[in-house]
Coordinates of C-alpha atoms in Angstrom, one line a residue:
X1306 CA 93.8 80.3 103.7
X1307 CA 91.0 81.1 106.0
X1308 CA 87.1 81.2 104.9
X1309 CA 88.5 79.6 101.3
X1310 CA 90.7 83.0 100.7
X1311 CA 93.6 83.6 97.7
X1312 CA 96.4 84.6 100.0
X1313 CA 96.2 87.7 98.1
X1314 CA 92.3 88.2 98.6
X1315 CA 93.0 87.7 102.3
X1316 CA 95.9 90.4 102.4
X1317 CA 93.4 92.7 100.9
X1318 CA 90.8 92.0 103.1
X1319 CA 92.5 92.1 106.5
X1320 CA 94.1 95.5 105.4
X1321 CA 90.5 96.5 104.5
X1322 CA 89.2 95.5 107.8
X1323 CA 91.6 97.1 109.6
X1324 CA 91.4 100.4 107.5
X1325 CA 88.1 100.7 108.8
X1326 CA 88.3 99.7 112.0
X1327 CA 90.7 102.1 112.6
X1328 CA 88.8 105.2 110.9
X1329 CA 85.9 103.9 112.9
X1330 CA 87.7 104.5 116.1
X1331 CA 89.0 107.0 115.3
X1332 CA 86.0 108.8 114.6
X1333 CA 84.6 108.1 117.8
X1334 CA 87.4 108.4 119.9
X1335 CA 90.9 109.1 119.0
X1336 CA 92.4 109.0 121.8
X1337 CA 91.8 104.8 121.8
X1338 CA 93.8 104.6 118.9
X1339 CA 96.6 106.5 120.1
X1340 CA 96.5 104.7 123.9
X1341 CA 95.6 101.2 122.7
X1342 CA 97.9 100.7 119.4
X1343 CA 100.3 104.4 118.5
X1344 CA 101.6 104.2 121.3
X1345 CA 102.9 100.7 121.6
X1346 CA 103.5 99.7 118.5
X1347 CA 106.3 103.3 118.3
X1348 CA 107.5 102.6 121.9
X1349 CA 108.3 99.4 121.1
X1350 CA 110.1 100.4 117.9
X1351 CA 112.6 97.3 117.6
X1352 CA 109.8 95.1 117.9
X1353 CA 107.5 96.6 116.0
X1354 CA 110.3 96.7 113.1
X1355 CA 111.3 93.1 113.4
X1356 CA 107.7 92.0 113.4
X1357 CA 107.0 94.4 110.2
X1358 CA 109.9 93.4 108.1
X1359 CA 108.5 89.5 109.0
X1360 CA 105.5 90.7 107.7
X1361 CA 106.7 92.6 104.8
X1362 CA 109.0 89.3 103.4
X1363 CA 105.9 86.9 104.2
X1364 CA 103.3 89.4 102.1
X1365 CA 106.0 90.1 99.6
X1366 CA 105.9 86.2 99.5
X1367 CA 102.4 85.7 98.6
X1368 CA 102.3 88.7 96.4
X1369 CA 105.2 87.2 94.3
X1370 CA 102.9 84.3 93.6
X1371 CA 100.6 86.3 91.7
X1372 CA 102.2 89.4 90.4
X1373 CA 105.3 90.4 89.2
X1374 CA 107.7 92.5 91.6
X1375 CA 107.1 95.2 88.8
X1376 CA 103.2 95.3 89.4
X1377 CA 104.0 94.9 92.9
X1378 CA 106.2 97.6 92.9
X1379 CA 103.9 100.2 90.8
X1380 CA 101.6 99.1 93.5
X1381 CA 104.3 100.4 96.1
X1382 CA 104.2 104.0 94.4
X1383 CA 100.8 104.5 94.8
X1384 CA 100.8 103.9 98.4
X1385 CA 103.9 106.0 98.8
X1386 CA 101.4 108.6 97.1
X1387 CA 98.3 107.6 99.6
X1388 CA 101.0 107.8 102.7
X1389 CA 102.4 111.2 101.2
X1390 CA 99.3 112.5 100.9
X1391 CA 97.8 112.1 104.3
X1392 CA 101.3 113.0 105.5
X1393 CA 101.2 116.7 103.8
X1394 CA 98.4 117.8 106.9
X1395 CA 100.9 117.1 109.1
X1396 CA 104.1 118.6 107.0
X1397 CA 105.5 121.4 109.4
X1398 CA 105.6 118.7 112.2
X1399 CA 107.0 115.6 109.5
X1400 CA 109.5 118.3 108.4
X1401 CA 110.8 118.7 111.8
X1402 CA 111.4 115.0 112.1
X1403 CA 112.8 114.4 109.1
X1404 CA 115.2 117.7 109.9
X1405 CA 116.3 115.6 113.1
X1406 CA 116.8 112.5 111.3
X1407 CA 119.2 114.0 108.9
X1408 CA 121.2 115.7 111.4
X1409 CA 121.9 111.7 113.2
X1410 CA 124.1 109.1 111.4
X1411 CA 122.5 106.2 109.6
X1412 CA 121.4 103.7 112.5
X1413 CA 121.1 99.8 111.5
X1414 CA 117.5 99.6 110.9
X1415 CA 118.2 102.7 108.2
X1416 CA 120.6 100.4 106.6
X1417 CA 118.2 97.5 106.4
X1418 CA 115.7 99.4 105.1
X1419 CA 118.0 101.2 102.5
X1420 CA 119.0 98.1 101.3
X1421 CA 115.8 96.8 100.8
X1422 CA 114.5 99.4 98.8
X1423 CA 118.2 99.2 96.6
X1424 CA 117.5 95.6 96.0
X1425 CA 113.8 95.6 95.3
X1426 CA 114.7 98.9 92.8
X1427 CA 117.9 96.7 90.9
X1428 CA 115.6 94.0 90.5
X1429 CA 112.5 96.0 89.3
X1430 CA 114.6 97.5 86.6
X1431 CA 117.2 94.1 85.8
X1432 CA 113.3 92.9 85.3
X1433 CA 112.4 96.3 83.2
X1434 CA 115.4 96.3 81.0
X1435 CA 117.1 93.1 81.3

């Protein structure tokens, strides 16, 4: 890995980099952010999901060499905590969307998604219990 790096030390630190790069930004200009990554990253929503669940697998990968998917996936509720919280600012508008996405049918990428999270919760608890 680069500069002599765990694969899990250099997970950590690009995510840390990029946190605060990002709230550097976007303290001086937000409207960067939005232009320069928001934007094309969620107009280019296929791509962007393909190149996340790549991601995803490969960290998942490297995580899996270190920890077990229980840790990983205590570490998985936290963040779900992080993400809600920040979210909660912005609840009228999030409830909105997530009104709009209940009232469509269950596209492909929902599928893949809600099949990931079934088979990374079975084998959680077949590890838990089992």
């Amino acid at each position: 890995m680069p500069f002599g790096l765990a694969p899990i030390e250099f997970i950590a630190t690009v995510l840390a980099l990029v946190v605060l790069i990002k709230i550097i930004v976007i303290i001086i200009n937000k409207k960067i952010w939005l232009d320069k990554v928001a934007e094309p990253v969620y107009k280019n929503s296929k791509a962007s999901s393909v190149v996340l669940i790549i991601l995803a697998l490969v960290i998942l990968y490297y995580l899996l060499q270190e920890l077990s998917i229980i840790q990983i996936y205590a570490v998985v509720a936290f963040s779900s905590a992080l993400i809600g919280f920040g979210l909660m600012r912005y609840s009228k508008e999030f409830l909105q969307t997530i009104r709009k996405g209940c009232s469509k049918k269950l596209d492909s990428w929902s599928w893949v998604s809600i099949i990931i999270f079934v088979i990374l919760s079975l084998w959680v608890l077949n590890n838990i219990f089992f």
